[in-house]
PDB file of C-alpha atoms and ligand atoms in Angstrom:
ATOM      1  CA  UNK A  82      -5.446 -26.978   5.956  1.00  0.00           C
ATOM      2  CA  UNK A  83      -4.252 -25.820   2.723  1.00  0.00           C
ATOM      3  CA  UNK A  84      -6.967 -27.006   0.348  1.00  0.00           C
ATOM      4  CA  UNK A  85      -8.894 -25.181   2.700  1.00  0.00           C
ATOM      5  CA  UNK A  86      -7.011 -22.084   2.809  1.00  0.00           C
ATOM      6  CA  UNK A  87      -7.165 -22.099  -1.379  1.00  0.00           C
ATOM      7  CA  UNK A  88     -10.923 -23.025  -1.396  1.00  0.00           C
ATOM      8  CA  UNK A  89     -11.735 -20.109   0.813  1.00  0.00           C
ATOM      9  CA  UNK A  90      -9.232 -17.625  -0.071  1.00  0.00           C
ATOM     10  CA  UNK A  91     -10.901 -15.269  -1.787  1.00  0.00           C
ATOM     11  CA  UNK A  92     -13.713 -15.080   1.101  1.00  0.00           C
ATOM     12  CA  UNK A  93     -11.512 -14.444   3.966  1.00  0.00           C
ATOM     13  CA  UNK A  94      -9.714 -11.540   2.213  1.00  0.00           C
ATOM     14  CA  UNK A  95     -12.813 -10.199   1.055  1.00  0.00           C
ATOM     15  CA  UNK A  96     -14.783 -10.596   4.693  1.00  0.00           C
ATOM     16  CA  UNK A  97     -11.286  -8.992   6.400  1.00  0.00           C
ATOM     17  CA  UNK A  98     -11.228  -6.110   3.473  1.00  0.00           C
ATOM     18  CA  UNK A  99     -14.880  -5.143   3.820  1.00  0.00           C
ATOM     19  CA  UNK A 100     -14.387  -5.337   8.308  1.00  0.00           C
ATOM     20  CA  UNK A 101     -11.567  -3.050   7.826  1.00  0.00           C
ATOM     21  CA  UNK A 102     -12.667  -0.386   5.964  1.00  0.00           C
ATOM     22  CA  UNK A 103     -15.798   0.030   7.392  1.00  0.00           C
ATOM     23  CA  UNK A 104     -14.337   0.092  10.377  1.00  0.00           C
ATOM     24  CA  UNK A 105     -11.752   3.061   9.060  1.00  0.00           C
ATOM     25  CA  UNK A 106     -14.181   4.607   7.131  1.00  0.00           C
ATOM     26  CA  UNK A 107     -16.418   4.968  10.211  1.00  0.00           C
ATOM     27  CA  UNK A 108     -13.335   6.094  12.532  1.00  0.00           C
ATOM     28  CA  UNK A 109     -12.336   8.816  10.325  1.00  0.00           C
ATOM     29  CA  UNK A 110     -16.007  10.276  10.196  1.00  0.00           C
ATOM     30  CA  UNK A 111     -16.147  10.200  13.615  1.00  0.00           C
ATOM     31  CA  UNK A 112     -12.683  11.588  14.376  1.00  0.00           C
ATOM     32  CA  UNK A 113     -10.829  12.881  11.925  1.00  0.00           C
ATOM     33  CA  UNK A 114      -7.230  14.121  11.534  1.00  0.00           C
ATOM     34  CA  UNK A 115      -7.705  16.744   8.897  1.00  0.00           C
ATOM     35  CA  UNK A 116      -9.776  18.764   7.287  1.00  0.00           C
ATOM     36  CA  UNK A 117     -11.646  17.745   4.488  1.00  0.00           C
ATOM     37  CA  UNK A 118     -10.812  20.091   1.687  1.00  0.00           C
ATOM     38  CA  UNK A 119     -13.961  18.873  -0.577  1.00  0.00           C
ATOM     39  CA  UNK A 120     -17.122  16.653  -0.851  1.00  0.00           C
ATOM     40  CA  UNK A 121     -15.893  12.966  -0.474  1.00  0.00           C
ATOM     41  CA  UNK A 122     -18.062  11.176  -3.072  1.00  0.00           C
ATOM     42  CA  UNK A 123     -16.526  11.943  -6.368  1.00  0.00           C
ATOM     43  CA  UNK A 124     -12.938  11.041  -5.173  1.00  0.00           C
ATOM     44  CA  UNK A 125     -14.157   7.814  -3.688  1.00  0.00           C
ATOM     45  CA  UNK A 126     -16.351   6.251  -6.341  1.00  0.00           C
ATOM     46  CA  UNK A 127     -13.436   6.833  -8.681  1.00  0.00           C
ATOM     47  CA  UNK A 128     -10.632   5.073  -6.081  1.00  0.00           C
ATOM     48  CA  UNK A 129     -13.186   2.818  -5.282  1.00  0.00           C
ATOM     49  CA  UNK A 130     -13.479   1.830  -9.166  1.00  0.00           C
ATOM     50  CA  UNK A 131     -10.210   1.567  -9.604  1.00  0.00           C
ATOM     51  CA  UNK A 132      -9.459  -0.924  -7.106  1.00  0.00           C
ATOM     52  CA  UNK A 133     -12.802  -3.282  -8.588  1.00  0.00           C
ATOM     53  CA  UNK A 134     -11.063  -2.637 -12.091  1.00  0.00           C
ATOM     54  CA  UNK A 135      -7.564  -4.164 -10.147  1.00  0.00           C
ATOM     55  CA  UNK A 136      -9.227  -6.576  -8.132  1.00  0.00           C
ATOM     56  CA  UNK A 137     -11.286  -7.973 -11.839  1.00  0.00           C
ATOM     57  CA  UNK A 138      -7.798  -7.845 -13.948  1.00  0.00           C
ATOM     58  CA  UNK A 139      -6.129 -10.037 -11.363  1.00  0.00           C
ATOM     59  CA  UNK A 140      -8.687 -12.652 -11.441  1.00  0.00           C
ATOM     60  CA  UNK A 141      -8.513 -12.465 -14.864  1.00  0.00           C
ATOM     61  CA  UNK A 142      -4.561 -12.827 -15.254  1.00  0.00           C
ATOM     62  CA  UNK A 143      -3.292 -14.302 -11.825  1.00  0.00           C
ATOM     63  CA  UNK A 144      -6.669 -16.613 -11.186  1.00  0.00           C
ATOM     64  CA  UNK A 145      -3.701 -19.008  -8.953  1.00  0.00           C
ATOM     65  CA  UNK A 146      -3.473 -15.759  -6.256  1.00  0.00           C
ATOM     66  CA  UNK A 147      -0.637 -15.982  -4.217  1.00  0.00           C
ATOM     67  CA  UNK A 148      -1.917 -18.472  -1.708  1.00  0.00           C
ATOM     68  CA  UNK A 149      -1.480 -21.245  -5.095  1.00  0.00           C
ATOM     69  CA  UNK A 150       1.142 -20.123  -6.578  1.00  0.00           C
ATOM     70  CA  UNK A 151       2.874 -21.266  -2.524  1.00  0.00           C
ATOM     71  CA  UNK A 152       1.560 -24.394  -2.814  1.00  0.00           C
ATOM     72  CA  UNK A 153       2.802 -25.215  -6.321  1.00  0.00           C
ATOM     73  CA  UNK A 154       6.050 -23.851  -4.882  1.00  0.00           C
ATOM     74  CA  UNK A 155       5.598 -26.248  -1.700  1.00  0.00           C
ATOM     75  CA  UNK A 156       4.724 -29.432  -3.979  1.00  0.00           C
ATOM     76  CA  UNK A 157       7.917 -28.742  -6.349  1.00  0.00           C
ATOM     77  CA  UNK A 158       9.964 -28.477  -3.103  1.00  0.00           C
ATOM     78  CA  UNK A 159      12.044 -25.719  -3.752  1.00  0.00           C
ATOM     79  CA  UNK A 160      12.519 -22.008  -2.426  1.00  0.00           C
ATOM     80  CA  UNK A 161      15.051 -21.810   0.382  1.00  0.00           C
ATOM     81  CA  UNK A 162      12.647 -22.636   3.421  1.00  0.00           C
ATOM     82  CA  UNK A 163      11.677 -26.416   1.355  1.00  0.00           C
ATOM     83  CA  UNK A 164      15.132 -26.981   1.804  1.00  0.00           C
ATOM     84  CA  UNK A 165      16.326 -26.413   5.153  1.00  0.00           C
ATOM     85  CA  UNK A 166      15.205 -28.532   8.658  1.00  0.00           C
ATOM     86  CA  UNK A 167      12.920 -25.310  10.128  1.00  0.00           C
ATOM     87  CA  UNK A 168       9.487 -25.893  12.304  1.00  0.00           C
ATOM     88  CA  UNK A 169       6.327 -25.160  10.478  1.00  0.00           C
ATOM     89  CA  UNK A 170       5.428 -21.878  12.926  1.00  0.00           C
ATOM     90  CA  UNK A 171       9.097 -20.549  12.583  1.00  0.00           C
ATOM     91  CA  UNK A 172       8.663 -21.075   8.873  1.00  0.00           C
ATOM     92  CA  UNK A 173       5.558 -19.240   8.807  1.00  0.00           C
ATOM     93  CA  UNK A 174       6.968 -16.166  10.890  1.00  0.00           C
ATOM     94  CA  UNK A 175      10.284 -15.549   9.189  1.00  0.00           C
ATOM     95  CA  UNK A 176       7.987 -15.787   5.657  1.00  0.00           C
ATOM     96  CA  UNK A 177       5.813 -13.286   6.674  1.00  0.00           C
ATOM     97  CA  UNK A 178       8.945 -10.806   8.171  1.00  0.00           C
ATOM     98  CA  UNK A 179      10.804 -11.477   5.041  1.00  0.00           C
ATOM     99  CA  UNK A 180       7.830 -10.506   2.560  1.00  0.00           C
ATOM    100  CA  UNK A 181       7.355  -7.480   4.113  1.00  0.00           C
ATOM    101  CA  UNK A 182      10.469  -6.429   3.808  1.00  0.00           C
ATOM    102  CA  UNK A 183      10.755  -7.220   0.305  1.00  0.00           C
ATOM    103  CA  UNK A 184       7.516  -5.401  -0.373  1.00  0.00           C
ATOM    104  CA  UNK A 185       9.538  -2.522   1.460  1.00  0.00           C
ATOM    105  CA  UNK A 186      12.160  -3.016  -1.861  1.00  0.00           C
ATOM    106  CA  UNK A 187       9.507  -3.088  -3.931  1.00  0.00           C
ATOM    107  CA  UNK A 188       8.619   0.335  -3.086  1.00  0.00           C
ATOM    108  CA  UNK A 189      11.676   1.940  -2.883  1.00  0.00           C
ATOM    109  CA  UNK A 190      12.255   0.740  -6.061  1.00  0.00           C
ATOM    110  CA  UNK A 191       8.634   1.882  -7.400  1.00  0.00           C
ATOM    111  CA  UNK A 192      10.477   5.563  -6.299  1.00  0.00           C
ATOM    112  CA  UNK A 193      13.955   4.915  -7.607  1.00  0.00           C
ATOM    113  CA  UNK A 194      13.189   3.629 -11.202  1.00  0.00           C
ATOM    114  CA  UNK A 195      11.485   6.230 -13.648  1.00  0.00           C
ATOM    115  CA  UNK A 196       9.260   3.781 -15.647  1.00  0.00           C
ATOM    116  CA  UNK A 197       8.408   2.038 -12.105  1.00  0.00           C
ATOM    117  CA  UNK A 198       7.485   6.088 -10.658  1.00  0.00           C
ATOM    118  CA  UNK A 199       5.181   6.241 -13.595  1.00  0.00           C
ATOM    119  CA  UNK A 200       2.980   4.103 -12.498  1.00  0.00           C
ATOM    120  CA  UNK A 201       3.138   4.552  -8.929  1.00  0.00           C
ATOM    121  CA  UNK A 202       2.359   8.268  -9.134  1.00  0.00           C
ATOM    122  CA  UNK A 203      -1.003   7.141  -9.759  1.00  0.00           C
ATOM    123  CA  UNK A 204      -0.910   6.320  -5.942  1.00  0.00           C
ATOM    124  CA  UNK A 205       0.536   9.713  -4.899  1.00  0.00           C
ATOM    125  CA  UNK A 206      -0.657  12.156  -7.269  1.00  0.00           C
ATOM    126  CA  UNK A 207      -4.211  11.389  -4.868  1.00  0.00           C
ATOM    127  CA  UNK A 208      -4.485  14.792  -3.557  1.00  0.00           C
ATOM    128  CA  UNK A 209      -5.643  13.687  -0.500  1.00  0.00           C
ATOM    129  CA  UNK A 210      -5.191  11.114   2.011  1.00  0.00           C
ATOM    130  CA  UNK A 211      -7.790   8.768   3.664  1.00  0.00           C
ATOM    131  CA  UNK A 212      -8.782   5.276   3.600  1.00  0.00           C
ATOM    132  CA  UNK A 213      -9.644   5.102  -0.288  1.00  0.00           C
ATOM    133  CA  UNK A 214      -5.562   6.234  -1.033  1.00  0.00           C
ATOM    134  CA  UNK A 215      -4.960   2.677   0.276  1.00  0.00           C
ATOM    135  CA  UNK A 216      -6.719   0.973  -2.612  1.00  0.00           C
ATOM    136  CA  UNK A 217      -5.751   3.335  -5.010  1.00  0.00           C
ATOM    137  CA  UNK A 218      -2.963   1.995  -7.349  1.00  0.00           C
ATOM    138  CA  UNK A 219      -2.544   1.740 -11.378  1.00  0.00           C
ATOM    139  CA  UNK A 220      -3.558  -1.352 -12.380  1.00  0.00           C
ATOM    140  CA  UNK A 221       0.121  -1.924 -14.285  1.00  0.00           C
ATOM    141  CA  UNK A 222       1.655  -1.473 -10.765  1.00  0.00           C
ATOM    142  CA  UNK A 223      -0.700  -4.051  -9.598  1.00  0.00           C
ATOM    143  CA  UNK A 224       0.412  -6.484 -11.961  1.00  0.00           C
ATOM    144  CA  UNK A 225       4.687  -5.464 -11.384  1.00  0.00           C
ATOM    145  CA  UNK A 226       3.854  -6.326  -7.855  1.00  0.00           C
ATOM    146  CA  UNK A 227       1.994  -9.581  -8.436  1.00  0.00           C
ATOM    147  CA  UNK A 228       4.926 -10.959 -10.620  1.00  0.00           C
ATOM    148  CA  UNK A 229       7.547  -9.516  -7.903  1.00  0.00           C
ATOM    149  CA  UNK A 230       5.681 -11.223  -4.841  1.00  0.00           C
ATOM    150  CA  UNK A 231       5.351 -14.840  -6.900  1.00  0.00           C
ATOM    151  CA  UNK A 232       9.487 -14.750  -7.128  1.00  0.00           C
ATOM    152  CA  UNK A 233       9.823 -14.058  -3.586  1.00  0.00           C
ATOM    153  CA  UNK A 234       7.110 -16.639  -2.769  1.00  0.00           C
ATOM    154  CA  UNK A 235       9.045 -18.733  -4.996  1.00  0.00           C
ATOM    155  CA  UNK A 236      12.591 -17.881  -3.993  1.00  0.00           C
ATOM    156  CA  UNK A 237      11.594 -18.055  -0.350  1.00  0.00           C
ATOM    157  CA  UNK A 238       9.683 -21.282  -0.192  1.00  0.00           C
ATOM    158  CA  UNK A 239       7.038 -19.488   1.589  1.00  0.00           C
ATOM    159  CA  UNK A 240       4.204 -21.855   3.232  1.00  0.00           C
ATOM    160  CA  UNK A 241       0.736 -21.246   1.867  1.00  0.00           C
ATOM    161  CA  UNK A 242      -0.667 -20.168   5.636  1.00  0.00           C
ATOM    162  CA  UNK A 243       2.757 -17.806   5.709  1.00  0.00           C
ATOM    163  CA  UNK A 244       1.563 -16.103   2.027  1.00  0.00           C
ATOM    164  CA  UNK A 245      -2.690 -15.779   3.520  1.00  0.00           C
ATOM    165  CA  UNK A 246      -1.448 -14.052   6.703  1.00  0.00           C
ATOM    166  CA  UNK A 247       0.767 -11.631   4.818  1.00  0.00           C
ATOM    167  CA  UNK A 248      -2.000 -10.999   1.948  1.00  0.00           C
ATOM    168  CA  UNK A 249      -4.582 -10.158   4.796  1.00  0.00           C
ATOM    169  CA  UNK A 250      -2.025  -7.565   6.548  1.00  0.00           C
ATOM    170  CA  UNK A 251      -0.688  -5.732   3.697  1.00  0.00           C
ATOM    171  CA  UNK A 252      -3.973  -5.496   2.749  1.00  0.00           C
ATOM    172  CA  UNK A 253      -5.379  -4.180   6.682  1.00  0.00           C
ATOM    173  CA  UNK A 254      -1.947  -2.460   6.888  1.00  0.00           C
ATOM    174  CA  UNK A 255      -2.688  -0.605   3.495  1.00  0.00           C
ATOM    175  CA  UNK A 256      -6.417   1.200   4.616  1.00  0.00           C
ATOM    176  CA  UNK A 257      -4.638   1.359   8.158  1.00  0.00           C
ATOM    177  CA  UNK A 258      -2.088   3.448   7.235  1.00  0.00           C
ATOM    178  CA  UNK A 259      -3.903   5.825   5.016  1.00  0.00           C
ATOM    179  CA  UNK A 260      -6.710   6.252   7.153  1.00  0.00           C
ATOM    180  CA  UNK A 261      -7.600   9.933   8.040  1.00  0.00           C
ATOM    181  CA  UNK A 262      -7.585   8.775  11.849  1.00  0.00           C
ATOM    182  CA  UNK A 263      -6.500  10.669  14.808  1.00  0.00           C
ATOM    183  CA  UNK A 264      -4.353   8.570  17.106  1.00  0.00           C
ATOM    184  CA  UNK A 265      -3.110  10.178  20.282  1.00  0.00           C
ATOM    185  CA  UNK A 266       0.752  10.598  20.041  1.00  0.00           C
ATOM    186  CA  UNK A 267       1.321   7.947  22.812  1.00  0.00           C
ATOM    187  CA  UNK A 268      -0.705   5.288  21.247  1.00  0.00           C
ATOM    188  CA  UNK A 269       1.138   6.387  17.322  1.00  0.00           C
ATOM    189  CA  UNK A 270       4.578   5.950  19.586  1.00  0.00           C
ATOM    190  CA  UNK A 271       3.631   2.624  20.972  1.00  0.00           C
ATOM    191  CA  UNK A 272       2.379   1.367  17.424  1.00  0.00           C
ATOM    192  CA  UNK A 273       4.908   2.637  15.089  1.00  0.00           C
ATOM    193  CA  UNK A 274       7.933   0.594  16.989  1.00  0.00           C
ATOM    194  CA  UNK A 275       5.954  -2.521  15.204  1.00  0.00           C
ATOM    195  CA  UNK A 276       3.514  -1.128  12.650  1.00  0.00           C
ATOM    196  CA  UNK A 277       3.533   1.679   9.979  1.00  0.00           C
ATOM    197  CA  UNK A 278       0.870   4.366  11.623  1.00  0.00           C
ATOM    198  CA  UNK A 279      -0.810   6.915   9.970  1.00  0.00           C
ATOM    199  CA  UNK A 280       0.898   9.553  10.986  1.00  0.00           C
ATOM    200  CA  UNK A 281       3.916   8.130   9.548  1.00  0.00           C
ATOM    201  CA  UNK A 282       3.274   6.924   6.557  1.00  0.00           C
ATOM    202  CA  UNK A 283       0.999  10.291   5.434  1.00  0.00           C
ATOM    203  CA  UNK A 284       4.988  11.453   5.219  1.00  0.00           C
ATOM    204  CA  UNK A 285       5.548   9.544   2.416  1.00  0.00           C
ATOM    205  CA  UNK A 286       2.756  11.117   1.033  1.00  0.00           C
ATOM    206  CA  UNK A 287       3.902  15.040   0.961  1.00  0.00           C
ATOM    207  CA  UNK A 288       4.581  17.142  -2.033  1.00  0.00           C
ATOM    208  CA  UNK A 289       7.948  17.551  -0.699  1.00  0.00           C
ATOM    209  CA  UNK A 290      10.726  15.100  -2.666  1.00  0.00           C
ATOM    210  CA  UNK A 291      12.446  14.571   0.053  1.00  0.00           C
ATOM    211  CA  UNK A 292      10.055  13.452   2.717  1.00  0.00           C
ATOM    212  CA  UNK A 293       7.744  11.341   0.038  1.00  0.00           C
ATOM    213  CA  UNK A 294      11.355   9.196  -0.011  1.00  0.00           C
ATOM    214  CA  UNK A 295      11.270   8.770   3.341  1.00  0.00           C
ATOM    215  CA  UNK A 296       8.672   5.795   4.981  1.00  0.00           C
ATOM    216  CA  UNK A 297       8.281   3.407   2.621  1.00  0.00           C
ATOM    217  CA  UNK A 298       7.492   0.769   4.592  1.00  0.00           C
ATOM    218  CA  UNK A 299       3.795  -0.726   4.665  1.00  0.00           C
ATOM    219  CA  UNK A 300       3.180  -3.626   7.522  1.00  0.00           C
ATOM    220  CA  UNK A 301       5.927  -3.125   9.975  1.00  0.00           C
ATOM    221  CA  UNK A 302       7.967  -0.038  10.691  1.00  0.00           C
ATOM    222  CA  UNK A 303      10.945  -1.923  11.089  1.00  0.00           C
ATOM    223  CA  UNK A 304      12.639  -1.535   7.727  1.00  0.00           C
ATOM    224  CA  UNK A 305      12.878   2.663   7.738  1.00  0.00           C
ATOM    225  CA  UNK A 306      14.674   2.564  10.590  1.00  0.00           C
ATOM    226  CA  UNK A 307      17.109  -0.457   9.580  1.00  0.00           C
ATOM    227  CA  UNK A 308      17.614   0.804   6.066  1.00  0.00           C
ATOM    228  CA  UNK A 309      17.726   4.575   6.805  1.00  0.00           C
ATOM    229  CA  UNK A 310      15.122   6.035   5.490  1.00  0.00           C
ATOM    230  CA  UNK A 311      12.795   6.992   8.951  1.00  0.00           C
ATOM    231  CA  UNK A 312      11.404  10.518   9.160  1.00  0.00           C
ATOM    232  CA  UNK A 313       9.434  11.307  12.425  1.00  0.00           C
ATOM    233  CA  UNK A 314       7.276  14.181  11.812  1.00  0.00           C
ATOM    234  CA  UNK A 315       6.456  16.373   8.771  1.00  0.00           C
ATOM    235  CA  UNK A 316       8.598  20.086   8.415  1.00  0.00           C
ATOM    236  CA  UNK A 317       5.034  21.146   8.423  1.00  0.00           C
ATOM    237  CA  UNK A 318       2.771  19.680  10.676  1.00  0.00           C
ATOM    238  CA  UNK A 319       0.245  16.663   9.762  1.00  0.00           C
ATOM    239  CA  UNK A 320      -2.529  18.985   9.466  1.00  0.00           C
ATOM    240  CA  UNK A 321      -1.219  21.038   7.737  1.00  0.00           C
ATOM    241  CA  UNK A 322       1.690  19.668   5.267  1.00  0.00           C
ATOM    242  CA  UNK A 323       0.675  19.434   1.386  1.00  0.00           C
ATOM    243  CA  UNK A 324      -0.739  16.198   0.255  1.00  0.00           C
ATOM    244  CA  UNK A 325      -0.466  14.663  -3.570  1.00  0.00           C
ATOM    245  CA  UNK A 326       1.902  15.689  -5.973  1.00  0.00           C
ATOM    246  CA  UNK A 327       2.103  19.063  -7.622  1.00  0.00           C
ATOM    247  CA  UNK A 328       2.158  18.343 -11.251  1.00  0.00           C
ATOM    248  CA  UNK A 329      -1.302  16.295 -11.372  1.00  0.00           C
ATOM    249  CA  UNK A 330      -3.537  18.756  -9.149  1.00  0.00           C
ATOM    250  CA  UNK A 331      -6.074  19.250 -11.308  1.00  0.00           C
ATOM    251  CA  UNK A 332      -8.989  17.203 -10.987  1.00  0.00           C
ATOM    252  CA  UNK A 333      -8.883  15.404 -14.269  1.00  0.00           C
ATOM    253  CA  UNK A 334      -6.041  13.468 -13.551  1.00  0.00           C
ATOM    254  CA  UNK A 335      -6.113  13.849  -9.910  1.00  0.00           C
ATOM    255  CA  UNK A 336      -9.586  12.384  -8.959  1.00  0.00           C
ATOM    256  CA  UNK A 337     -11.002  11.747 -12.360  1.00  0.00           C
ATOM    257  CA  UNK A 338     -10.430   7.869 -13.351  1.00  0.00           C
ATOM    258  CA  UNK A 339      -9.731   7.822 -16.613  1.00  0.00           C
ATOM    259  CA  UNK A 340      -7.346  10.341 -15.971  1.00  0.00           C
ATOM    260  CA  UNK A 341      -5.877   8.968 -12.863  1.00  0.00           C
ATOM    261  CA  UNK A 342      -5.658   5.415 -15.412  1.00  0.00           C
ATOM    262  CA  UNK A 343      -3.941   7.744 -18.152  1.00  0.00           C
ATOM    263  CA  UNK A 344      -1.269   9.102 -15.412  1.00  0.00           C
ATOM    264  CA  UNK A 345       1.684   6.638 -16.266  1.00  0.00           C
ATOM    265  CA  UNK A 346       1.419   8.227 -20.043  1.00  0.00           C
ATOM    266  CA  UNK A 347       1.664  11.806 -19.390  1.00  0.00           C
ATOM    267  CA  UNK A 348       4.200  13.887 -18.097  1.00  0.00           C
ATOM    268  CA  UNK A 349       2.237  16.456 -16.532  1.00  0.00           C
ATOM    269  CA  UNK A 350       4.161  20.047 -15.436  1.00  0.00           C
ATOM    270  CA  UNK A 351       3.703  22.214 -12.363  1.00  0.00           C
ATOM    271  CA  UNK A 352       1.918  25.042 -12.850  1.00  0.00           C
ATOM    272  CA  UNK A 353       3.232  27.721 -11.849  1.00  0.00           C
ATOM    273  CA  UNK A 354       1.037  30.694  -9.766  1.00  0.00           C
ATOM    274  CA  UNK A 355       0.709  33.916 -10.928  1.00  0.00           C
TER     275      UNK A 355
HETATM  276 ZN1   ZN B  33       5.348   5.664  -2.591  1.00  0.00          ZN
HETATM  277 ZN1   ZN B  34       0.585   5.403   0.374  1.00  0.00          ZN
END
C-alpha cells in the first residue's frame, strides 16, 4: 500500500488537481458569484505560471514530497502516533484533523509575523478572487510551508495514507474555496459546519484588516469557530465587498508575475485618490 501510494503520488494529485479545477473553472462560467471586473486571461496565465514555477521548485528541493518524508518518519518509528497502541483508521483520521489544524497555525501565523506577511501578500494582494487565487502563492511561502508540514508529519507520526488524503484536500479545499461559485445560502450553511465555503473564506480575502484576520481556516471550518476568529458575512455584501489589498492595485504587481514574484521585496503605499 505504501510503495504504492509513493510510486503513484505525483499522478493521483495531479489527476485530482486537473478534475477539480476544471470542474470549478467550468462552475464559475456557468454561474458566477460576481462580476468580472476585467478580461480573465492575463490574470490567469500569470497565477497559472506561478503555481508551475512552485510546483517545478518543489520537485527540485523537496523531490521526497510529503507522502516520503511519512514513511521515513514511519520506518524510524517516532512522532507521537509510532508510539502509542492506536488502530490504523483512527490513526489516519486524527492525522488528517490534526494537520489541518496546524495548517490553520500556519496561516495565522503567515498574518501575525511581518517577514511571514511578506510573502503571503503575494496571495492577497490578487485583486480578485476565483479559482486561480487558490494556486496563487510566492514560491518562498511555498517552501516555509513545506518545511512546517515535514515537522508536523514528523512530530505527529503521521501514516503515509493519513499525509496523501490531506495533500489531495488542501489541495481540492484550496480551488474550492476560492472559486467564484454561487452556492445557495442553505447549501453554504450546511457545508460550512464541516468545510471552509466560498463565501466564507472570500472574507479573509477583503481589503478590510480586520475581516482579512478573520477565516483562516482552509479544509474544515472547525478551527474559526474553536479559536475565535469566525466572521459570518462581509460589512459589505459578497458582491460587493473590496477584494485584494490596497497598496499593490496596480497591475504590475497585482497581476503581472514578475511583479507579483517581486511583492515580498517592496513595500508598496496606498495611493491615495484625488
Ligand atoms: Zn491569508
Ligand atoms: Zn485565500
Amino acid at each position: 500500500m505504501e510503495s504504492w501510494i509513493l510510486q503513484n503520488e505525483s499522478t493521483l494529485r495531479l489527476t485530482a488537481f486537473v478534475l477539480v479545477f476544471f470542474a470549478i473553472a467550468m462552475w464559475e462560467w456557468l454561474s458566477p458569484k460576481r462580476k468580472r471586473l476585467k478580461s480573465l486571461t492575463i490574470r490567469w496565465a500569470n497565477n497559472l505560471s506561478l503555481m508551475l514555477i512552485n510546483t517545478l521548485l518543489i520537485r527540485l528541493f523537496f523531490p521526497m514530497a510529503a507522502v516520503g518524508i511519512a514513511l521515513i518518519i514511519k520506518k524510524q518509528q517516532i512522532g507521537l502516533l509510532n508510539l502509542i497502541e492506536i488502530s490504523p483508521v483512527a490513526a489516519v483520521t486524527l492525522s488528517v484533523i490534526l494537520l489541518d489544524c496546524a495548517i490553520y497555525w500556519q496561516h495565522r501565523l503567515m498574518h501575525k509575523i511581518p517577514l511571514l506577511w511578506r510573502m503571503h501578500r503575494v496571495h492577497h494582494a490578487d485583486p480578485e478572487f476565483d479559482v486561480t487565487t487558490g494556486l496563487r502563492f510566492h514560491p518562498f511561502e511555498i517552501a516555509v510551508s513545506m518545511i512546517y508540514k515535514t515537522l508536523t508529519i514528523a512530530l505527529l507520526g503521521a501514516p503515509v495514507l493519513a499525509v496523501l488524503i490531506f495533500e489531495l484536500l488542501l489541495n481540492a479545499g484550496s480551488l474550492f474555496n476560492h472559486g467564484n461559485i454561487n452556492l445557495t445560502a442553505k447549501i453554504d450553511t450546511v457545508l460550512r459546519r464541516v468545510i471552509v465555503t466560498p463565501d466564507m473564506h472570500r472574507i479573509h480575502h477583503s481589503t478590510d484588516a480586520i475581516e482579512s484576520n478573520r477565516n483562516f481556516g482552509f479544509a474544515l471550518s472547525w478551527w474559526d469557530y474553536l479559536f475565535g476568529s469566525y466572521q459570518p458575512t462581509p460589512t459589505e455584501t459578497h458582491e460587493k465587498m473590496p477584494i485584494g489589498l490596497d497598496e499593490y492595485r496596480e497591475p504590475k504587481h497585482a497581476v503581472f508575475l514578475t511583479g507579483v514574484l517581486s511583492i515580498p521585496f517592496i513595500n508598496a503605499h496606498k495611493k491615495t485618490r484625488d
